Coordinates of C-alpha atoms and ligand atoms in Angstrom, one line a residue:
X1140 CA -12.4 -19.0 -19.3
X1141 CA -16.4 -17.7 -19.2
X1142 CA -17.0 -15.8 -21.1
X1143 CA -16.6 -15.2 -25.4
X1144 CA -15.1 -12.5 -26.8
X1145 CA -17.6 -10.5 -29.5
X1146 CA -17.5 -11.0 -32.9
X1147 CA -15.1 -9.1 -35.6
X1148 CA -18.2 -6.5 -37.2
X1149 CA -18.8 -6.0 -33.0
X1150 CA -20.1 -2.4 -33.7
X1151 CA -17.6 -1.0 -31.7
X1152 CA -14.9 -2.8 -33.1
X1153 CA -15.0 -0.7 -36.5
X1154 CA -15.7 2.3 -34.7
X1155 CA -13.2 1.9 -33.1
X1156 CA -11.1 0.8 -36.6
X1157 CA -13.3 3.3 -38.5
X1158 CA -11.2 6.1 -36.0
X1159 CA -7.9 4.1 -36.7
X1160 CA -8.1 4.5 -40.2
X1161 CA -9.7 7.7 -40.4
X1162 CA -6.3 9.0 -37.8
X1163 CA -3.1 6.4 -39.1
X1164 CA -0.6 8.1 -37.0
X1165 CA -1.6 9.4 -33.2
X1166 CA 0.1 11.6 -31.7
X1167 CA -0.3 11.2 -27.3
X1168 CA -2.8 14.6 -27.2
X1169 CA -5.3 12.8 -30.7
X1170 CA -4.9 9.4 -28.3
X1171 CA -6.3 10.6 -25.7
X1172 CA -8.8 13.3 -26.9
X1173 CA -10.8 10.0 -28.3
X1174 CA -10.5 9.2 -24.9
X1175 CA -8.0 5.5 -26.2
X1176 CA -5.7 6.7 -22.9
X1177 CA -8.0 5.5 -20.6
X1178 CA -11.4 3.7 -21.7
X1179 CA -12.6 2.9 -18.8
X1180 CA -11.8 6.5 -16.9
X1181 CA -15.6 8.9 -17.4
X1182 CA -15.5 11.8 -20.3
X1183 CA -13.8 13.5 -21.4
X1184 CA -10.7 11.4 -20.1
X1185 CA -11.9 7.8 -21.0
X1186 CA -15.2 6.7 -21.8
X1187 CA -16.8 5.1 -19.4
X1188 CA -15.7 2.1 -21.5
X1189 CA -16.9 -1.5 -19.4
X1190 CA -14.4 -4.3 -19.6
X1191 CA -15.7 -6.1 -22.6
X1192 CA -15.0 -2.2 -24.4
X1193 CA -11.6 -1.8 -23.1
X1194 CA -10.2 -5.2 -24.4
X1195 CA -12.0 -4.2 -28.0
X1196 CA -9.9 -1.8 -27.9
X1197 CA -6.5 -2.9 -26.7
X1198 CA -6.9 -5.5 -29.3
X1199 CA -7.6 -3.3 -32.1
X1200 CA -4.6 -0.4 -31.5
X1201 CA -2.5 -3.4 -31.1
X1202 CA -3.4 -4.4 -34.3
X1203 CA -2.7 -1.4 -35.7
X1204 CA 0.3 -1.0 -34.4
X1205 CA -1.1 2.4 -32.5
X1206 CA 0.9 2.8 -29.2
X1207 CA -0.2 4.2 -26.2
X1208 CA 1.3 7.7 -24.6
X1209 CA 4.4 5.5 -22.4
X1210 CA 3.9 7.5 -18.8
X1211 CA 3.3 4.8 -16.5
X1212 CA 3.7 6.2 -13.4
X1213 CA 1.8 9.0 -13.5
X1214 CA -1.3 7.3 -16.5
X1215 CA -1.6 4.5 -13.7
X1216 CA -0.2 5.1 -11.1
X1217 CA -1.2 9.4 -10.4
X1218 CA -3.8 10.1 -12.5
X1219 CA -6.2 7.3 -10.5
X1220 CA -5.5 8.9 -7.1
X1221 CA -5.9 12.7 -9.3
X1222 CA -9.1 11.6 -9.8
X1223 CA -10.2 10.6 -7.2
X1224 CA -9.6 12.7 -5.3
X1225 CA -8.2 16.3 -7.2
X1226 CA -10.5 19.5 -7.8
X1227 CA -12.2 20.1 -10.9
X1228 CA -9.5 22.5 -11.7
X1229 CA -6.6 20.0 -10.8
X1230 CA -7.9 17.7 -13.4
X1231 CA -7.9 19.7 -16.8
X1232 CA -5.0 21.5 -15.4
X1233 CA -2.8 18.3 -14.3
X1234 CA -4.9 15.5 -16.7
X1235 CA -4.4 16.0 -20.3
X1236 CA -0.7 16.1 -20.1
X1237 CA 0.2 13.5 -18.0
X1238 CA -2.4 11.0 -20.4
X1239 CA -0.9 12.6 -23.1
X1240 CA 2.7 11.4 -21.9
X1241 CA 3.9 15.3 -22.2
X1242 CA 4.5 14.9 -18.8
X1243 CA 6.3 12.3 -17.3
X1244 CA 6.0 11.4 -12.7
X1245 CA 7.8 9.3 -11.2
X1246 CA 7.4 8.0 -7.9
X1247 CA 8.4 10.1 -4.4
X1248 CA 8.0 7.9 -1.9
X1249 CA 10.1 5.4 -0.2
X1250 CA 12.8 6.7 2.1
X1251 CA 16.0 5.4 3.6
X1252 CA 14.3 4.5 6.9
X1253 CA 10.2 4.4 5.2
X1254 CA 10.4 1.3 3.2
X1255 CA 7.8 -1.7 3.7
X1256 CA 6.9 0.5 6.6
X1257 CA 6.3 4.0 4.3
X1258 CA 3.8 5.6 6.8
X1259 CA 6.9 5.7 8.5
X1260 CA 8.1 8.5 6.7
X1261 CA 9.7 11.2 7.8
X1262 CA 10.0 13.8 5.6
X1263 CA 8.6 17.3 6.4
X1264 CA 5.9 20.3 4.7
X1265 CA 4.8 23.1 6.5
X1266 CA 2.3 24.8 5.9
X1267 CA 2.8 28.9 4.7
X1268 CA 0.5 31.1 3.4
X1269 CA -0.5 29.4 -0.1
X1270 CA 2.8 27.1 -0.5
X1271 CA 4.5 24.1 2.1
X1272 CA 8.2 24.6 2.8
X1273 CA 9.4 21.0 2.1
X1274 CA 12.2 18.9 3.7
X1275 CA 14.2 16.0 4.1
X1276 CA 15.0 12.8 1.5
X1277 CA 13.6 10.3 -0.6
X1278 CA 15.0 7.3 -2.2
X1279 CA 14.4 5.0 -5.2
X1280 CA 13.4 8.1 -7.0
X1281 CA 12.4 5.6 -10.4
X1282 CA 13.3 7.8 -13.6
X1283 CA 13.0 11.0 -11.7
X1284 CA 15.6 13.0 -13.9
X1285 CA 14.1 12.8 -16.4
X1286 CA 10.7 13.6 -15.0
X1287 CA 8.2 16.9 -14.8
X1288 CA 6.7 16.3 -10.8
X1289 CA 6.8 13.4 -8.9
X1290 CA 4.2 11.7 -6.4
X1291 CA 5.5 13.5 -2.9
X1292 CA 4.3 12.1 0.1
X1293 CA 5.1 14.2 3.3
X1294 CA 4.1 14.2 7.3
X1295 CA 1.7 17.4 7.6
X1296 CA 1.3 17.2 11.3
X1297 CA 4.0 15.0 13.7
X1298 CA 1.1 15.3 16.2
X1299 CA -1.5 13.2 15.4
X1300 CA -1.1 9.2 14.6
X1301 CA 1.3 7.9 12.2
X1302 CA -1.3 7.7 9.4
X1303 CA -3.2 10.6 10.1
X1304 CA -0.8 12.7 10.2
X1305 CA 0.8 12.3 5.9
X1306 CA -0.3 14.5 2.9
X1307 CA -0.3 13.4 -0.8
X1308 CA 0.8 16.2 -3.6
X1309 CA 1.9 16.3 -7.5
X1310 CA 5.9 18.2 -6.3
X1311 CA 7.3 20.0 -10.1
X1312 CA 11.0 18.6 -10.1
X1313 CA 12.4 22.3 -11.2
X1314 CA 11.1 23.6 -7.7
X1315 CA 14.0 25.2 -6.2
X1316 CA 16.0 23.7 -3.7
X1317 CA 15.1 20.0 -5.3
X1318 CA 18.3 18.3 -6.5
X1319 CA 19.1 14.7 -6.9
X1320 CA 21.8 12.6 -6.3
X1321 CA 22.3 9.5 -8.9
X1322 CA 21.8 6.0 -8.3
X1323 CA 23.8 3.6 -10.2
X1324 CA 22.7 -0.6 -9.9
X1325 CA 24.3 -2.9 -10.3
X1326 CA 23.7 -3.7 -14.7
X1327 CA 25.4 -0.5 -15.0
X1328 CA 22.0 1.6 -15.0
X1329 CA 20.5 4.2 -13.7
X1330 CA 17.5 4.4 -13.5
X1331 CA 16.3 5.9 -10.1
X1332 CA 17.9 8.3 -7.6
X1333 CA 18.1 9.8 -4.2
X1334 CA 15.6 13.2 -4.1
X1335 CA 16.8 16.0 -1.4
X1336 CA 14.3 18.4 0.1
X1337 CA 15.8 21.5 1.3
X1338 CA 12.8 24.3 1.5
X1339 CA 11.2 23.6 -1.4
X1340 CA 8.2 25.2 -1.9
X1341 CA 5.3 23.3 -3.1
X1342 CA 2.6 25.9 -4.0
X1343 CA -0.8 24.3 -1.9
X1344 CA -3.3 24.1 -5.2
X1345 CA -0.4 21.1 -5.8
X1346 CA -1.4 18.8 -2.8
X1347 CA -4.8 16.5 -4.2
X1348 CA -6.9 16.0 -1.4
X1349 CA -7.4 17.9 1.9
X1350 CA -4.8 17.7 4.4
X1351 CA -4.0 14.7 6.6
X1352 CA -5.7 12.5 3.7
X1353 CA -2.5 11.2 2.1
X1354 CA -2.6 8.1 3.4
X1355 CA -6.2 6.5 2.0
X1356 CA -4.4 7.8 -0.9
X1357 CA -0.5 6.9 -1.3
X1358 CA -2.7 2.8 -1.0
X1359 CA -5.2 3.8 -4.1
X1360 CA -1.6 4.7 -5.7
X1361 CA 0.0 1.6 -4.3
X1362 CA -3.0 -0.5 -5.0
X1363 CA -2.7 0.3 -9.0
X1364 CA 1.3 0.9 -9.0
X1365 CA 0.4 -3.5 -8.3
X1366 CA -2.4 -4.0 -10.6
X1367 CA 0.4 -3.6 -13.5
X1368 CA 3.6 -3.8 -12.2
X1369 CA 2.4 -7.8 -12.1
X1370 CA 0.8 -7.4 -16.6
X1371 CA 1.7 -11.0 -18.7
X1372 CA 5.7 -10.5 -19.7
X1373 CA 9.0 -10.6 -17.3
X1374 CA 10.4 -7.5 -15.6
X1375 CA 6.9 -6.0 -14.4
X1376 CA 5.7 -6.5 -18.5
X1377 CA 8.9 -4.8 -19.9
X1378 CA 10.8 -7.3 -20.6
X1379 CA 10.8 -10.7 -23.0
X1380 CA 8.3 -13.3 -21.7
X1381 CA 9.5 -17.4 -21.2
X1382 CA 7.8 -18.3 -24.2
X1383 CA 9.6 -15.8 -26.0
X1384 CA 12.9 -17.6 -24.2
X1385 CA 11.4 -20.8 -24.9
X1386 CA 10.7 -19.7 -28.6
X1387 CA 14.4 -19.3 -28.9
X1388 CA 15.3 -22.1 -27.7
X1389 CA 13.0 -24.1 -30.6
X1390 CA 14.5 -21.8 -33.1
X1391 CA 17.7 -22.9 -31.7
X1392 CA 16.9 -26.4 -32.1
X1393 CA 16.2 -27.1 -28.6
X1394 CA 18.1 -28.8 -25.4
X1395 CA 19.1 -32.3 -24.7
X1396 CA 20.0 -31.6 -21.1
X1397 CA 17.4 -33.0 -18.7
X1398 CA 17.9 -30.8 -16.6
X1399 CA 16.9 -27.8 -18.7
X1400 CA 14.8 -30.2 -20.0
X1401 CA 12.9 -29.7 -16.4
X1402 CA 12.8 -27.1 -15.8
X1403 CA 12.1 -25.5 -19.4
X1404 CA 8.5 -27.6 -18.7
X1405 CA 9.0 -25.8 -14.7
X1406 CA 9.0 -22.2 -16.6
X1407 CA 6.3 -22.8 -19.7
X1408 CA 3.4 -24.7 -16.7
X1409 CA 4.6 -21.5 -14.1
X1410 CA 3.3 -19.3 -17.4
X1411 CA 0.5 -21.6 -18.0
X1412 CA -0.8 -21.0 -14.2
X1413 CA -0.1 -17.2 -15.0
X1414 CA -2.2 -16.9 -18.0
X1415 CA -4.5 -18.7 -16.8
X1416 CA -5.2 -16.7 -13.0
X1417 CA -5.1 -13.5 -15.4
X1418 CA -8.0 -14.9 -17.5
X1419 CA -9.8 -15.4 -13.9
X1420 CA -9.4 -12.3 -13.2
X1421 CA -10.9 -10.5 -16.5
X1422 CA -13.5 -12.9 -16.3
X1423 CA -14.5 -11.8 -13.3
X1424 CA -13.8 -8.7 -14.2
X1425 CA -15.8 -9.3 -17.3
X1426 CA -19.3 -11.1 -15.3
X1427 CA -19.3 -7.2 -13.1
X1428 CA -17.7 -9.6 -10.0
X1429 CA -14.6 -8.2 -8.1
X1430 CA -11.7 -10.5 -9.1
X1431 CA -10.5 -12.3 -5.9
X1432 CA -7.5 -14.2 -3.8
X1433 CA -5.9 -14.6 -7.0
X1434 CA -5.7 -10.6 -8.0
X1435 CA -3.4 -10.9 -4.9
X1436 CA -1.4 -13.6 -6.0
X1437 CA -0.4 -12.8 -9.0
X1438 CA 2.2 -9.9 -8.2
X1439 CA 4.4 -12.7 -6.4
X1440 CA 3.9 -15.1 -9.0
X1441 CA 4.1 -13.1 -11.9
X1442 CA 7.5 -12.1 -10.3
X1443 CA 9.1 -14.8 -9.5
X1444 CA 8.7 -16.0 -12.7
X1445 CA 10.2 -13.0 -14.1
X1446 CA 13.8 -14.2 -11.9
X1447 CA 12.9 -17.6 -13.0
X1448 CA 13.4 -16.8 -16.6
X1449 CA 15.4 -15.1 -16.4
X1450 CA 17.9 -18.2 -13.9
X1451 CA 17.1 -20.1 -16.3
X1452 CA 18.0 -17.6 -19.6
X1453 CA 21.6 -17.3 -18.0
X1454 CA 22.0 -20.9 -17.4
X1455 CA 20.9 -21.6 -21.1
X1456 CA 24.7 -20.4 -21.3
X1457 CA 25.9 -22.5 -19.6
X1458 CA 29.8 -21.5 -18.6
X1459 CA 29.9 -18.3 -21.0
X1460 CA 27.3 -16.9 -19.6
X1461 CA 28.9 -16.3 -16.2
X1462 CA 31.0 -12.9 -18.8
X1463 CA 29.6 -10.5 -19.7
X1464 CA 30.9 -9.5 -22.5
X1465 CA 31.2 -13.2 -24.2
X1466 CA 28.7 -15.8 -24.9
X1467 CA 28.0 -19.1 -27.2
X1468 CA 27.2 -17.6 -30.7
X1469 CA 25.4 -19.5 -33.3
X1470 CA 24.0 -22.0 -30.2
X1471 CA 20.9 -19.7 -29.0
X1472 CA 21.1 -15.9 -29.3
X1473 CA 21.4 -14.7 -26.2
X1474 CA 25.2 -13.4 -26.8
X1475 CA 26.0 -11.5 -23.1
X1476 CA 27.2 -7.9 -23.1
X1477 CA 26.7 -5.6 -20.9
X1478 CA 27.3 -1.9 -20.9
X1479 CA 24.0 0.2 -20.2
X1480 CA 24.2 3.4 -19.3
X1481 CA 21.0 5.1 -18.8
X1482 CA 17.4 2.8 -19.1
X1483 CA 14.7 5.0 -19.4
X1484 CA 11.5 3.0 -18.3
X1485 CA 8.8 5.0 -19.8
X1486 CA 10.2 5.5 -23.4
X1487 CA 10.9 1.5 -24.6
X1488 CA 14.1 1.4 -23.2
X1489 CA 15.2 -1.9 -23.4
X1490 CA 16.3 -1.8 -27.3
X1491 CA 18.9 0.6 -25.3
X1492 CA 20.0 -2.7 -23.6
X1493 CA 21.8 -5.8 -25.4
X1494 CA 20.6 -8.3 -24.5
X1495 CA 17.9 -7.8 -22.4
X1496 CA 18.9 -12.0 -20.7
X1497 CA 21.5 -10.7 -19.6
X1498 CA 20.6 -7.4 -18.3
X1499 CA 17.0 -9.1 -17.0
X1500 CA 19.3 -11.6 -15.2
X1501 CA 20.9 -8.8 -13.0
X1502 CA 17.8 -6.9 -12.6
X1503 CA 16.4 -9.0 -11.4
X1504 CA 16.4 -9.6 -8.3
X1505 CA 14.8 -5.8 -8.3
X1506 CA 11.3 -7.3 -8.8
X1507 CA 10.7 -9.4 -6.1
X1508 CA 11.6 -5.9 -3.9
X1509 CA 9.5 -2.9 -5.6
X1510 CA 6.1 -2.0 -5.3
X1511 CA 6.1 -4.2 -2.6
X1512 CA 8.6 -7.0 -1.1
X1513 CA 7.6 -10.4 -1.3
X1514 CA 7.4 -11.0 2.3
X1515 CA 4.5 -8.2 2.7
X1516 CA 3.0 -9.6 0.1
X1517 CA 2.4 -12.4 1.7
X1518 CA 1.5 -10.3 4.4
X1519 CA -0.8 -9.2 3.0
X1520 CA -2.2 -12.1 1.3
X1521 CA -2.3 -14.0 4.9
X1522 CA -4.2 -11.1 6.5
X1523 CA -6.5 -9.9 4.1
X1524 CA -7.2 -13.8 2.1
X1525 CA -6.5 -16.2 4.5
X1526 CA -8.0 -13.9 7.3
X1527 CA -4.5 -15.5 9.6
X1528 CA -4.2 -12.5 12.4
X1529 CA -2.5 -9.6 11.9
X1530 CA 1.3 -9.5 12.2
X1531 CA 1.8 -7.9 15.3
X1532 CA 4.5 -4.3 15.3
X1533 CA 7.5 -5.6 16.4
X1534 CA 9.6 -2.6 17.6
X1535 CA 13.3 -2.6 15.7
X1536 CA 16.2 -4.0 17.9
X1537 CA 13.7 -6.9 19.4
X1538 CA 15.3 -10.0 20.1
X1539 CA 14.1 -13.6 18.4
X1540 CA 13.0 -15.3 21.3
X1541 CA 11.3 -11.3 22.1
X1542 CA 9.5 -11.4 18.4
X1543 CA 8.1 -14.8 19.5
X1544 CA 6.7 -13.6 22.1
X1545 CA 5.5 -10.6 20.7
X1546 CA 3.6 -13.4 18.0
X1547 CA 1.7 -15.6 20.7
X1548 CA 1.0 -12.4 22.5
Ligands
LIG1715 C1 13.6 -1.5 -9.0 C2 12.8 -1.4 -8.2 C3 12.0 1.1 -8.6 C4 12.2 1.5 -7.2 N1 11.1 2.4 -7.8 C5 10.2 3.6 -6.8 C6 10.6 4.6 -6.6 O1 10.3 4.6 -7.5 N2 9.4 5.5 -6.4 C7 9.4 5.1 -5.0 O2 8.6 5.7 -3.6 N3 10.1 4.1 -4.1 C8 10.7 2.9 -5.2 N4 11.5 2.1 -5.1 C9 11.8 1.5 -3.5 C10 10.7 0.7 -2.9 O3 9.4 0.2 -2.9 C11 11.1 -0.7 -1.2 O4 12.3 -1.0 -1.9 C12 9.9 -1.2 -1.1 O5 9.2 -0.5 -0.3 C13 11.0 -1.8 0.3 O6 11.5 -1.7 1.4 P1 13.2 -1.3 1.8 O7 14.1 -1.3 0.2 O8 12.8 0.0 2.1 O9 12.9 -2.3 2.0 P2 12.9 -2.1 3.2 O10 10.9 -2.7 3.7 O11 13.3 -2.4 4.6 O12 12.4 -4.2 4.1 C14 13.8 -4.8 4.3 C15 13.3 -7.0 3.9 O13 13.0 -6.6 5.6 C16 11.7 -7.6 5.2 N5 10.5 -7.4 5.4 C17 10.0 -5.5 5.8 N6 9.0 -5.8 6.9 C18 8.8 -6.5 7.2 C19 7.2 -7.0 7.7 N7 6.6 -6.7 8.2 N8 7.0 -8.6 7.5 C20 8.3 -9.6 6.8 N9 9.5 -8.9 6.4 C21 9.8 -7.8 6.1 C22 11.4 -7.4 3.6 O14 10.8 -8.1 2.3 C23 13.2 -7.4 2.9 O15 13.3 -8.4 3.3 C24 11.6 1.1 -5.9 C25 12.7 0.0 -5.4 C26 13.4 -0.8 -6.3 C27 13.4 -2.1 -6.6

C-alpha cells in the first residue's frame, strides 16, 4: 500500500463532520445537495472530489452511520452514462431523482438470445415522430417490479453492422404495452422479471446520446456494473464477508476437523488477496495512475470467493445443512431456514432473508453469471490484459472439430 490516510484534523474531514452535525438525519435529497452521494462527479451533482477526498467522505459518513440512498443500477450504472452522454435538460430532469433514490432504476439489456453476445439483441425501436415504438422482450430484469425507469438498449437500425444499430433509452416502466412477468429463482425469491414490449411508445427525449451510439454507452454502463459488482463482501457486496463467517466460527469455539480448518485458512487467504488487490487499485488511483490488470481480475476472483464463502458456511453445518428448515442450534449460529419470498436488493433485502447463509448458498451460482459470465471475463483478461489473440467468431451449431479449426485459423 503506497499511501497514507490524512490526519484526523484534515480540514476536508472536519467539513464533513460539521455538515453531519448540522444534518444528523439527512434525507436522500440533503445528501444529493451536499454532493455526498457521488462526490467524484462534477458540480452541481458532486464535488469533483479526488480519490482521497472521497475516502474521507465515505469514512465520515460511515462513522456517523449515515447511509447513502440505495439505487445501485441508477446511481452506479445508469447515472455515469447519463452524465456522459445526456443533454443538460436530461441531466436536470433525471439525475436528482436518480441520485436521491426516489426513482429506482432497473436494467433492460439481456434477451433470451442476447446475453454474453449482447450486441445480438433483437428488441426493435422504430422512430415515429417524437416517439419510438418498441417491440420485443427482455429477460432477467432485476428489480423491474419496483423500478420507475429501466435502462433499455434496442435496435434502431437493422441494416448496419450489429454494434452500430443500437440506441440507449431511459424507459419509464409504467408505459402502456410494457408488462413484466415474475421469475422466481431457486432461492424462492422473486427478484427478476421477463419484460415484454408491445407497441410501447417511448418519448424520443428519453433517448440518451445519438441514435446508433447505444453500444458505446452500454459498454460504459457495463464497465461501471463490473466495478460495483466486485466490491468487498460476498454476494456482490450485499452479503456478509468471509471474515464475518470466520468470526462466527471463532465465536463458536473454532473447528477441530482438519479438512475444515484447511478450508477456513484458504478462505482467509483468498479474502486477504482480494483485500490487498483492492488496495493496489486504490493506491494506483490515489497516485493518479489508471488501475491495471488488478481491476480486471477483481470481479473474477471476488465472484468465485463469494461462492467459496457460501459453500463453506453450508459445509460447516454438516449434514444438517442439507435440510432447509433445520440447522445445528447451539453449534454455529447458522440455522438453515428457507422462506425468502421477495428479495429487494435496493432496500436492505437481506434483513428479510433468514438466514443469509442459506440464501447466499443458493444464490451464489449466479455470481459468476450476472454482470458478464466467468468465461467472458476470462476472455476479456486474455485479450485486453494478456494481449492474447481475439477469440474467433464461432458460428452457432459448429462441431468441436470445426471450432478447433476456426481457432487455429
Ligand atoms: C442474478 C442475476 C441478475 C441479473 N440481472 C440482470 C438485469 O437486471 N438486467 C439484465 O439485462 N440482465 C441481467 N442478468 C443477465 C446477465 O447479464 C446474463 O445472464 C449474462 O450476461 C449471461 O448471459 P446468458 O444468461 O444469456 O448466458 P449465455 O451468454 O447464453 O452463456 C451461456 C454459457 O456460455 C458461456 N459463454 C458464452 N459466450 C462465451 C464465449 N464467448 N466464450 C466462452 N464461453 C462463453 C457462458 O460463460 C455461459 O456459461 C442477470 C443475471 C443474473 C445471474
